[in-house]
XYZ file of C-alpha atoms in Angstrom:
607
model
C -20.026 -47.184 55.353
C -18.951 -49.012 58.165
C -15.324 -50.216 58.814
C -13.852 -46.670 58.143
C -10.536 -45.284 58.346
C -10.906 -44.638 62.243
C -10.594 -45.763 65.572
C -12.580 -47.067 68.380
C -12.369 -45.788 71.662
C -11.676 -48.794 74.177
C -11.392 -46.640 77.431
C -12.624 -47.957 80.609
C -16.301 -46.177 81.879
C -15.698 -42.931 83.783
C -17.950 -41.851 87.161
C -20.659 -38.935 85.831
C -22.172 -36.565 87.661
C -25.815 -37.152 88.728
C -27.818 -35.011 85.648
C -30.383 -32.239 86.944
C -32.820 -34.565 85.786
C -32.276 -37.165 88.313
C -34.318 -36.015 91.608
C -37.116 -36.177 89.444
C -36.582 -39.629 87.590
C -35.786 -40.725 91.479
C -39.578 -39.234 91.931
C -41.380 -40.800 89.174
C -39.543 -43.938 89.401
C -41.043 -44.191 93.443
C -44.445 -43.556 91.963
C -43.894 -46.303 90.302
C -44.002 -45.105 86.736
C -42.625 -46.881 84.482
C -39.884 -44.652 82.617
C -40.563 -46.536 79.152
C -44.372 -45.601 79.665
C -44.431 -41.995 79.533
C -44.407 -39.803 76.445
C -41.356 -37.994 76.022
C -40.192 -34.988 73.804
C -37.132 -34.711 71.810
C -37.303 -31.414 70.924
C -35.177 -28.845 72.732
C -36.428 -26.328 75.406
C -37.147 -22.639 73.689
C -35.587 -21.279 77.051
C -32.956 -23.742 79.110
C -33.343 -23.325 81.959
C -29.900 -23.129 83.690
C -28.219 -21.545 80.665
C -24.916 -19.704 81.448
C -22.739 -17.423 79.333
C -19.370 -19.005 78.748
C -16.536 -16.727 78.523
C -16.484 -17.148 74.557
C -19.955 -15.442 74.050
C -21.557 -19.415 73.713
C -24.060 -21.455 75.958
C -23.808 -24.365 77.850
C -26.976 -25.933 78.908
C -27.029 -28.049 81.443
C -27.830 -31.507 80.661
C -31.742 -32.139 80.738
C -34.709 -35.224 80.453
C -35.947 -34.965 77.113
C -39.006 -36.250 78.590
C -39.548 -33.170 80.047
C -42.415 -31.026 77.907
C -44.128 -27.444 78.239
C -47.357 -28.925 78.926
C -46.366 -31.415 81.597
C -43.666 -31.981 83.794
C -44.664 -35.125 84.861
C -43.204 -36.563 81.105
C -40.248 -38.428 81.652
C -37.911 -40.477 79.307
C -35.045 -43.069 80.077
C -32.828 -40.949 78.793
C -32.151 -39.179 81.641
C -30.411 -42.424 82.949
C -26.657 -41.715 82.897
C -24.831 -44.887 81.497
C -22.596 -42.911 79.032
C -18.697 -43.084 79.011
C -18.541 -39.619 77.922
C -19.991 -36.140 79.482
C -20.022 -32.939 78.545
C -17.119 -31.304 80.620
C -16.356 -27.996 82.379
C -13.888 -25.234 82.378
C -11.402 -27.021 83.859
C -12.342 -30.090 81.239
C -11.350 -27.428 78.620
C -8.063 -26.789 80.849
C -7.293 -30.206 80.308
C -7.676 -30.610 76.628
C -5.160 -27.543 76.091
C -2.637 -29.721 78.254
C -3.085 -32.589 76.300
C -3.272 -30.780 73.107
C 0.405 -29.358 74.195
C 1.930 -32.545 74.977
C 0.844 -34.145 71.843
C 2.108 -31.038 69.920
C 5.480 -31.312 72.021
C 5.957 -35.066 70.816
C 5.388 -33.738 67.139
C 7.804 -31.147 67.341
C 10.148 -33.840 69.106
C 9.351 -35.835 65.572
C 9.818 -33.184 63.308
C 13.446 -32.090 64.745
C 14.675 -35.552 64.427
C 13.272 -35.848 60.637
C 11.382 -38.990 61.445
C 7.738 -39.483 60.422
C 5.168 -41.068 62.896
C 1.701 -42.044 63.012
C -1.213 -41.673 65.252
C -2.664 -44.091 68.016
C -5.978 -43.638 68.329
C -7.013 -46.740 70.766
C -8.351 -49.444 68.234
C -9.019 -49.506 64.279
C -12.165 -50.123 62.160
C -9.672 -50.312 59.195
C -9.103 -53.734 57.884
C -5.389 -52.903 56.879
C -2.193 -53.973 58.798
C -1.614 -52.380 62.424
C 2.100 -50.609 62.215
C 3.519 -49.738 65.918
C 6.746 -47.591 65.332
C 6.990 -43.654 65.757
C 3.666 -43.423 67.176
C 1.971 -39.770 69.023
C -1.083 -41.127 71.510
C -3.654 -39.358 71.040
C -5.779 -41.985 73.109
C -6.964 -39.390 75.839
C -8.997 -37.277 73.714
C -12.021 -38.891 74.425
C -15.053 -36.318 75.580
C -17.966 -33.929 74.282
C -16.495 -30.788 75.889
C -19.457 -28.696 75.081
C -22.703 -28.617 73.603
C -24.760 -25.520 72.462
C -28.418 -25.710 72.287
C -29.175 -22.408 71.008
C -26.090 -22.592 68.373
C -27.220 -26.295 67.725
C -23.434 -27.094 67.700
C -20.764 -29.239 70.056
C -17.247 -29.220 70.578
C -16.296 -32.903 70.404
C -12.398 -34.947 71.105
C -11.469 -36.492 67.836
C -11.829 -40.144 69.824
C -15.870 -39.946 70.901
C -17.318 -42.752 69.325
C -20.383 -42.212 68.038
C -22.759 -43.721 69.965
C -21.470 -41.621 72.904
C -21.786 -39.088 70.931
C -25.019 -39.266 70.200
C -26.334 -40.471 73.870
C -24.575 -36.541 74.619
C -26.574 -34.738 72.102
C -29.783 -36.515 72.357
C -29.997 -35.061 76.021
C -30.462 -31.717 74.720
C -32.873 -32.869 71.739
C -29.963 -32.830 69.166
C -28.379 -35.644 66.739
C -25.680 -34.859 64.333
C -26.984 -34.880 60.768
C -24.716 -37.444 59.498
C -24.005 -40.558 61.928
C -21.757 -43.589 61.079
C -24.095 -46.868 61.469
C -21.073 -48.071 63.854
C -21.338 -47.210 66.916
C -17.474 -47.242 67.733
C -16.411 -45.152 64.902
C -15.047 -42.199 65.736
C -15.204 -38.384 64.944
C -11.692 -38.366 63.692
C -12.175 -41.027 61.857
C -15.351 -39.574 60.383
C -12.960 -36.380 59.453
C -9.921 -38.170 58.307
C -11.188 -40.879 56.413
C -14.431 -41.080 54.142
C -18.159 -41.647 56.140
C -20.442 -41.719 53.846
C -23.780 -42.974 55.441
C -27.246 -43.144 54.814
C -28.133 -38.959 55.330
C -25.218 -38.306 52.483
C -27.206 -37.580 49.762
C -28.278 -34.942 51.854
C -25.439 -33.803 53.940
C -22.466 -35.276 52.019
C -19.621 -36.956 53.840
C -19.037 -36.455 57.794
C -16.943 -33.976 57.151
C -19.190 -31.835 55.502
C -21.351 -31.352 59.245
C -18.363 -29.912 60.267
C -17.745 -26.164 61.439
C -13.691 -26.160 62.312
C -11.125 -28.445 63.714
C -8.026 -28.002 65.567
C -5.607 -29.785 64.058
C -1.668 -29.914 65.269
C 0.562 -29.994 62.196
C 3.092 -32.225 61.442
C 5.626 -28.658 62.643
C 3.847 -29.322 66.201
C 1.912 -25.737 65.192
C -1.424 -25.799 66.785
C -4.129 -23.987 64.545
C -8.061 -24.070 63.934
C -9.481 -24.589 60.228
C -12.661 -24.147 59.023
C -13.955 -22.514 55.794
C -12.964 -19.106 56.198
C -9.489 -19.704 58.334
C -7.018 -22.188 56.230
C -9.683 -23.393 54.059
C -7.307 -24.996 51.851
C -6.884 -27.655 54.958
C -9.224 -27.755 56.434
C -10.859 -28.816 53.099
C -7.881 -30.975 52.247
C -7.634 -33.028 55.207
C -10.551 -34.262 54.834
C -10.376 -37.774 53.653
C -6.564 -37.845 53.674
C -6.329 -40.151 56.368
C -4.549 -38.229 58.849
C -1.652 -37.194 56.588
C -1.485 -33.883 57.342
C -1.181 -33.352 61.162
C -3.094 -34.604 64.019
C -6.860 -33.922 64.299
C -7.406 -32.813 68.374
C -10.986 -31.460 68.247
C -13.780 -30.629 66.188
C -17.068 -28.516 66.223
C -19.607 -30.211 64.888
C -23.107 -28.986 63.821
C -26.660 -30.579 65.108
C -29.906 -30.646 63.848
C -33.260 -31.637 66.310
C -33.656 -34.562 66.742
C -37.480 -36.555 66.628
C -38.786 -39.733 68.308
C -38.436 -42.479 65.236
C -37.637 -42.886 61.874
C -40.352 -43.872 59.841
C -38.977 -46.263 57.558
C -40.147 -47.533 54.621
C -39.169 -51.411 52.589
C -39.483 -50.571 48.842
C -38.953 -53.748 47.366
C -36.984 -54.016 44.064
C -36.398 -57.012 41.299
C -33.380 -55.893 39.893
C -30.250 -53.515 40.084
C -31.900 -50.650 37.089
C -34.790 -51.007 39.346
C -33.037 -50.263 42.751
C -30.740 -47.504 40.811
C -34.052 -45.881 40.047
C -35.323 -45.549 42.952
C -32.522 -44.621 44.400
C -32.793 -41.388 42.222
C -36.636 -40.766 42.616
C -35.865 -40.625 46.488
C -32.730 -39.061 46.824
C -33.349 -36.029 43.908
C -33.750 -32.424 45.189
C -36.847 -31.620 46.884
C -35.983 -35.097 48.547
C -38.803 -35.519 52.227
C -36.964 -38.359 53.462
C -33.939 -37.940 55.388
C -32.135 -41.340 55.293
C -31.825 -43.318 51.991
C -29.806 -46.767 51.323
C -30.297 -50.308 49.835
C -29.362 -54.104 50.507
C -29.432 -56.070 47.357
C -30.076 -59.693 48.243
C -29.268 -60.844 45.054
C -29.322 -59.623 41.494
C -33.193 -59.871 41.427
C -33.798 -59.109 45.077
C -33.333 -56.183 47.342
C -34.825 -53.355 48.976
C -34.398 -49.367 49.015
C -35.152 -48.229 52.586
C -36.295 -44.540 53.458
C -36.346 -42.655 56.535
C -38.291 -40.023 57.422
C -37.465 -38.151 61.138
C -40.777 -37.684 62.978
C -42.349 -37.490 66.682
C -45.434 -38.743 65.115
C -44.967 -42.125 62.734
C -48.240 -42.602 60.300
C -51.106 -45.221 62.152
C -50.607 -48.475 60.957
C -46.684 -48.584 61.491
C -45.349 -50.597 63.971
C -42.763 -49.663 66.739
C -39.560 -51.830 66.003
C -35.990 -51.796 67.517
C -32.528 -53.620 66.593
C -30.532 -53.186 69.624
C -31.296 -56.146 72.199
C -30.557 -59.578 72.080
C -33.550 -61.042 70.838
C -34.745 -58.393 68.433
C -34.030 -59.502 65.150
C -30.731 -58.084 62.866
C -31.712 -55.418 60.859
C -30.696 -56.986 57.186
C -33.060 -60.097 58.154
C -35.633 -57.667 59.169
C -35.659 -56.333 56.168
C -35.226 -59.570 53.789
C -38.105 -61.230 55.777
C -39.815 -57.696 55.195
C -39.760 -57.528 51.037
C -39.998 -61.228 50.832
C -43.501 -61.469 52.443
C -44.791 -58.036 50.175
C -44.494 -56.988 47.362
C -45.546 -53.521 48.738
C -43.648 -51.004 50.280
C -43.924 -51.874 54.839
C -43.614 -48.701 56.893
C -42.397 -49.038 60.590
C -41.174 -46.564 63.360
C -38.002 -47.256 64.827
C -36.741 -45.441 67.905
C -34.358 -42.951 66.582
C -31.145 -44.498 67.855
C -31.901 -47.423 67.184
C -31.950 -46.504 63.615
C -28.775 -45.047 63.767
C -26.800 -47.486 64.984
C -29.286 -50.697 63.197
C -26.592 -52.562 61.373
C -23.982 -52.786 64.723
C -25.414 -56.586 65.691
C -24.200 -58.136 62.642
C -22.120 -55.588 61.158
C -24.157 -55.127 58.453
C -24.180 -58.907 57.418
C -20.352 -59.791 58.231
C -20.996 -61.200 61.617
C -22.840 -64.342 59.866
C -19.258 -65.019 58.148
C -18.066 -66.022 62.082
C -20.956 -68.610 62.141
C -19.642 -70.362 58.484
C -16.434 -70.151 59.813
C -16.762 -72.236 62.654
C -19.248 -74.262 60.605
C -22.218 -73.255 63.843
C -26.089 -73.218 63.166
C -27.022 -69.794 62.482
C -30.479 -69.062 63.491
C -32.475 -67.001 66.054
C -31.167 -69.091 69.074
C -27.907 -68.740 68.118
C -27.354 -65.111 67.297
C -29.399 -64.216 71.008
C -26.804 -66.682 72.364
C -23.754 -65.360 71.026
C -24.830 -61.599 71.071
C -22.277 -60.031 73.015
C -19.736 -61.053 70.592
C -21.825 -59.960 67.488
C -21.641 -56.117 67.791
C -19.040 -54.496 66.003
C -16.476 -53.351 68.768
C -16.042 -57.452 69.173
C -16.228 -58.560 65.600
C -13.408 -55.872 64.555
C -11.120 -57.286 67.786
C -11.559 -60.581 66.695
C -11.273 -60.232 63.037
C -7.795 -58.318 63.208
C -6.430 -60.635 65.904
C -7.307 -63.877 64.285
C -6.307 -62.745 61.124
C -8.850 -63.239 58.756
C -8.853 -59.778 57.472
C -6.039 -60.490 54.972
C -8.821 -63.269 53.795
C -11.683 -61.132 53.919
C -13.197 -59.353 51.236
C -14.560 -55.725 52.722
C -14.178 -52.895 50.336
C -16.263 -49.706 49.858
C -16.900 -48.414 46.342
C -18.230 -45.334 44.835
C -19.526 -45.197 41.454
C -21.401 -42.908 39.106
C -24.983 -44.693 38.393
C -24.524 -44.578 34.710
C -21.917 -47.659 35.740
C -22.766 -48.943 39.349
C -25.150 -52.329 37.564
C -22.352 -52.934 35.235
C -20.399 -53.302 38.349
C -22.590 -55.309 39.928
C -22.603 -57.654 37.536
C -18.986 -58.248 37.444
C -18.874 -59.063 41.143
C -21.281 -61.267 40.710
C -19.747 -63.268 38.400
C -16.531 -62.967 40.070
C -17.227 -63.010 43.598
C -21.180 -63.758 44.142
C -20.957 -62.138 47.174
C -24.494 -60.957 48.767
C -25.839 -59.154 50.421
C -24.571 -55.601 48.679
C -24.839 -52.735 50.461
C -26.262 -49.254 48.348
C -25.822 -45.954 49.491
C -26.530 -42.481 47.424
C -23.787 -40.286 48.175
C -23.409 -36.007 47.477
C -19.885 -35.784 46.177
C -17.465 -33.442 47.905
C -15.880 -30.359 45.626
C -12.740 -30.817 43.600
C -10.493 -30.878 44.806
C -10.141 -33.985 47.483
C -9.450 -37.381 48.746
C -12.719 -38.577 48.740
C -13.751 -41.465 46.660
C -15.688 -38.871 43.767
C -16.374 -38.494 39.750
C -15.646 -35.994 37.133
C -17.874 -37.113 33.720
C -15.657 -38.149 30.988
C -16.919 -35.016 28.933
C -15.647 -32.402 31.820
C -12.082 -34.356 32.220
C -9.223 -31.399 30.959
C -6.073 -29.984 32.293
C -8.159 -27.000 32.691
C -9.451 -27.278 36.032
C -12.264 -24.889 35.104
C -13.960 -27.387 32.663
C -14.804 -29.417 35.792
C -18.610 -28.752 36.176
C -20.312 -26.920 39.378
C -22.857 -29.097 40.178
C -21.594 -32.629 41.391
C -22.903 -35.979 40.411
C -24.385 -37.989 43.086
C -22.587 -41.408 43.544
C -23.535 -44.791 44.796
C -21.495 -46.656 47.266
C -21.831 -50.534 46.860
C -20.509 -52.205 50.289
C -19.169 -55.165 49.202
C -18.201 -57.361 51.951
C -17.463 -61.215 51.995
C -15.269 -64.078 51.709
C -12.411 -63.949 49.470
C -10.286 -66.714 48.217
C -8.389 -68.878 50.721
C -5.240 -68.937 48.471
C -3.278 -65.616 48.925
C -2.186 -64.984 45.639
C -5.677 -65.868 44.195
C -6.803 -63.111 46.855
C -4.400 -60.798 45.631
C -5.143 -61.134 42.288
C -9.110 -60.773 42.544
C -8.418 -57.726 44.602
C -5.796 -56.029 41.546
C -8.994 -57.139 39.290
C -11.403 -55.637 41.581
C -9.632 -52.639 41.735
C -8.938 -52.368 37.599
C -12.624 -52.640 36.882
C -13.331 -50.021 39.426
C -11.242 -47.843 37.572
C -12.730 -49.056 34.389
C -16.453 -47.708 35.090
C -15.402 -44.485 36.129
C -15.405 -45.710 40.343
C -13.417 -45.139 43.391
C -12.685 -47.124 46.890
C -12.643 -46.550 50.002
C -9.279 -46.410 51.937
C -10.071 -47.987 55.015
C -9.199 -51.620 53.416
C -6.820 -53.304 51.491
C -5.232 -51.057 48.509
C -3.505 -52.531 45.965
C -2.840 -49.810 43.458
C 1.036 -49.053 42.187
C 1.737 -45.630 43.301
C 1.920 -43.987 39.945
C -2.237 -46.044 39.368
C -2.994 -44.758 42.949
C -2.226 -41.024 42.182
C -3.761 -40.798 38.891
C -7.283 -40.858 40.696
C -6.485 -37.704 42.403
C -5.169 -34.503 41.905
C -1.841 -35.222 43.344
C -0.189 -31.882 42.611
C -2.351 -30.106 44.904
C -2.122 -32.546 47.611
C 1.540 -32.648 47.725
C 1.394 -28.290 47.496
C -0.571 -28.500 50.575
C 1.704 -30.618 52.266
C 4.347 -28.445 51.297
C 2.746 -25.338 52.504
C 1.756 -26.888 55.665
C 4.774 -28.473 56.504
C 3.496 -32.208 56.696
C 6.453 -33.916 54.941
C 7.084 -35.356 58.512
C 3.973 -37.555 58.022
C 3.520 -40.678 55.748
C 1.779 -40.027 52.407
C -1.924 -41.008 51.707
C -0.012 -43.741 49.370
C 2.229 -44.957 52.072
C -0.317 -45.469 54.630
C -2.793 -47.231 52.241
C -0.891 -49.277 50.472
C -0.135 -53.363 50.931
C 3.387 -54.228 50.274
C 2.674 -57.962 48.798
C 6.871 -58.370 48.990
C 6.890 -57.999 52.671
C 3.550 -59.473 53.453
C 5.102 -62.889 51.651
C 8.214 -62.343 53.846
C 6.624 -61.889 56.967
C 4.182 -64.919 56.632
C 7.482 -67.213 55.872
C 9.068 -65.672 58.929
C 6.265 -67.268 61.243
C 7.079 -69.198 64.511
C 5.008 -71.972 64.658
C 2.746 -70.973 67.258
C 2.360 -67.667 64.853
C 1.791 -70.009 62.280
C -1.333 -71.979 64.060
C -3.007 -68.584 65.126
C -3.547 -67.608 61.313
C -4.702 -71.135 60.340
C -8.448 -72.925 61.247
C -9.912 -73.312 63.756
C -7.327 -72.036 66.295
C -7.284 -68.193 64.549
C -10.617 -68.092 64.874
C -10.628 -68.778 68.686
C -7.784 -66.728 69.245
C -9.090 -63.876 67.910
C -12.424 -64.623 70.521
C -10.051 -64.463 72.939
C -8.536 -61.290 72.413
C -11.895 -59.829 72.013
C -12.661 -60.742 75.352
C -9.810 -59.257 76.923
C -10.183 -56.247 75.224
C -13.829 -55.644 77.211
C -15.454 -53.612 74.570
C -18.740 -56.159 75.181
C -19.077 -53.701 78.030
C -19.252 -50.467 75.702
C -22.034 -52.062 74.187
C -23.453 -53.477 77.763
C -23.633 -50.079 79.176
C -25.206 -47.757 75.995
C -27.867 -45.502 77.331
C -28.792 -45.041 73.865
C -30.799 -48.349 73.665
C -33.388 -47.063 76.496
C -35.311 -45.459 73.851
C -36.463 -49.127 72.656
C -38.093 -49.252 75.715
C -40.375 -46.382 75.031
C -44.293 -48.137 74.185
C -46.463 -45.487 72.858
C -46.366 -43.840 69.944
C -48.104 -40.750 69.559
C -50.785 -40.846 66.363
């Protein structure tokens, strides 16, 4: 999904060095070529060029056009244009990070002595709970792709690279991570401390699963590296545990090649059995596509969309892109798509373009700002208001003005054999649409992530659970909620029974209801609190404690209001104040300055 447990990085833009590339985008540019003309490659050299030996046995290749083929040098592709806000560093980069990584571990230890437990800043949240500002370790800085290895197909990445940096790095050298969260902001911490399941899951399985290691620095101010084979039991563990056992300071991520598009396919469906279905057909093993997920415009309306990587996209599909202004949001696209066929429409969109299609709009949630302020929403409009529309905004604004403790946006994960049943309660109890569908591969037992044991293997003996994993579906389910608080409160506790009911689990990212003793009995809380124990992380809140909503204190604090705190929450002045604050905070020019929308530029498509 999309608001995860994670932050956003809301640095100012650094100066880059000019890429090896650029003398000869200087040249074509004079010749005047346009960049968006030529036919580029995005598959990686067999031989960089400029390859050195780093002092750990791996490569670094200096950044290069992927435009640049075999058969012609005279290729070129706007890539090569240097807008990001993140590069991949040197030696002396990797200096740094070891410096920073030791002052963060000396304000842990500092913690730890005392007895007090802390939390982490990040920069900004995704998460729609309550910000908390005491006893916090910065962790702001660690911000940069330190390496990437072409031959390894690999990176070494700062827990606080947002993803679309992320992938403007990798896509220089032909790469993309496997998984990538449809928000651009969301960052690779996040992705490994909370739950990112995304439209490559079925495949991959959560974020976390692309990863090799991470250095983590416990909640002891110990520095040590996980991965499978070193602490496995953590590194495992941590995953999905929102940051509750130590502080996540760098990862290594694997990379697959990347192509030109996405050809992506509308299957229209009538009904929820008939989008569960399909789901199935295209997701089961032996799967060809690469990305699979859903929109459900209503009970009896929807679509199943399928993505296929490719340099060459099949004749009659047309080049479309998300990214710019006037190009249309992607859930329109695809409900004017289905409700002008009843066939299945293919079309090639630009690879990152794909990736990152639901950030105008946030999914759908960005047409809740237009009902709020009671403004026409059409075409005109949305190009009007764009730069406030992309998710880095929309998550300033919604946490400043308030109206996430009045927003419905929860994440759920439920076997099929229950996921219409579901459906068809929140219809009838919310009739909120559009609904979001994503197939998901379940992480092993084990874990924090949202995940389902059959009623048949459930036993004390932990050997009864079975080897091969269910797939899940994640329904987003994001809309208004009830103006009255206690009439939100009480939907939610509903929400959250019936969940349990059909066999389901939430996200954490949101609002979490649950007592502690309900909240524990989804997991397996005596090996969660063992690995705690063993890794000395009793100086850091619980998974509960971090989660939960106190409803006590949430009633005390909103009758504890000044006045003028008072107006902020209520209509229309929230709603403006939190436009205000997403103003200040710049991140319009994150989105301004993303290299990764060149590639809509690019006109021909190679048949």
């Amino acid at each position: 999904m999309k608001p995860q447990w994670t932050a956003i990085s809301a640095s100012r833009p650094r100066l880059h060095p000019v890429p090896q590339c650029a003398t000869c985008c200087v040249r074509h540019q004079q010749r005047g070529v346009s960049a968006a003309q030529r036919k580029f490659s995005a598959s990686p050299f067999e031989a960089p060029l400029g390859s050195t030996l780093q002092s750990n046995g791996s490569i670094h290749t200096p950044p290069r056009c992927l435009g640049l083929t075999a058969h012609s040098q005279r290729h070129f592709y706007p890539q090569c244009r240097q807008f990001s806000t993140t590069k991949v560093r040197t030696d002396a980069g990797m200096d740094q990070h070891k410096q920073t990584v030791e002052d963060i571990s000396a304000s842990v230890r500092d913690y730890h002595s005392r007895g007090e437990k802390f939390r982490i800043f990040h920069g900004s949240t995704n998460s729609t709970r309550p910000n908390l500002k005491k006893n916090l370790v910065d962790t702001s800085n660690l911000s940069h792709v330190l390496r990437v290895d072409v031959e390894k197909k690999t990176c070494l990445v700062e827990p606080n690279v947002p993803m679309d940096r992320l992938v403007e790095e990798t896509l220089k050298y032909g790469l993309v991570p496997p998984v990538v969260m449809e928000f651009p902001g969301i960052t690779v911490g996040g992705g490994y401390s909370g739950t990112s399941g995304e439209s490559s899951s079925f495949k991959h399985g959560f974020f976390d699963q692309t990863m090799n290691w991470v250095e983590m620095v416990l909640a002891d101010g110990e520095v040590v590296r996980l991965s499978p084979e070193e602490k496995g039991d953590l590194f495992h563990g941590a995953a999905g545990a929102v940051g509750t056992f130590g502080v996540t300071t760098l990862v290594e991520l694997r990379l697959q090649d990347a192509k030109k598009f996405v050809e992506t396919t509308y299957h229209p469906v009538s009904s929820m059995q008939e989008a569960i279905a399909k789901s199935k057909e295209f997701t089961a093993e032996g799967s060809t596509y690469d990305y699979v997920d859903g929109i459900m415009f209503s009970k009896v309306h929807g679509a199943i969309i399928t993505g296929r990587l490719t340099d060459t996209p099949k004749g009659d599909a047309a080049k479309q892109s998300f990214s710019a202004a006037s190009d249309p949001w992607f859930y329109l696209h695809v409900q004017d798509a289905v409700n002008s066929s009843f066939e299945p429409i293919t079309e090639a969109i630009p690879l990152p373009e794909y990736l990152f299609r639901y950030d105008r709009g946030g999914f759908w949630v960005g047409a809740s700002a237009f009902d709020y302020f009671k403004f026409p929403f059409n075409k005109f409009t949305r190009w009007w208001l764009d730069d406030f529309l992309h998710t880095r905004m929309m998550y300033t604004a919604l946490h400043a003005s308030g109206q996430s403790k009045k927003y419905v946006v929860q994440d759920l994960a439920l076997p099929y054999s229950t996921a219409e049943a579901f459906v068809d309660y929140t219809d009838d109890k919310f009739g909120i649409y559009p609904l979001w569908l994503c197939p998901l591969k379940q992480s092993p037992y084990p874990t924090m992530h949202p995940h389902f044991i059959p009623s048949s293997s459930k036993s004390l003996d932990t050997s009864a659970k079975p080897k091969t994993l269910e797939p899940m579906l994640n329904i987003g389910l994001w809309g208004h909620g009830p103006e009255d608080h206690s009439e939100f409160i009480h939907k939610n506790r509903a929400l959250e029974h019936k969940l349990q009911e059909l066999g389901g689990m939430k996200w954490l990212y949101a609002h979490t209801y649950y007592g502690e003793e309900e909240f524990w009995s989804q997991f397996d809380r005596p090996w969660y609190e063992a690995l705690r124990a063993k890794y000395k992380a009793q100086g850091l809140p619980s998974v509960y404690e971090k989660v939960k909503v106190n409803v006590d204190d949430e009633k005390t604090g909103r009758a504890e209001l000044s006045l003028s705190e008072k107006m902020r929450t209520m209509w229309p002045f929230g709603g403006f104040y939190g436009i205000w604050m997403a103003i200040k905070s710049k991140s319009y020019v994150a989105a301004r300055k993303s290299s990764w929308k060149e590639y809509r530029k690019v006109e021909e498509i190679e048949r």
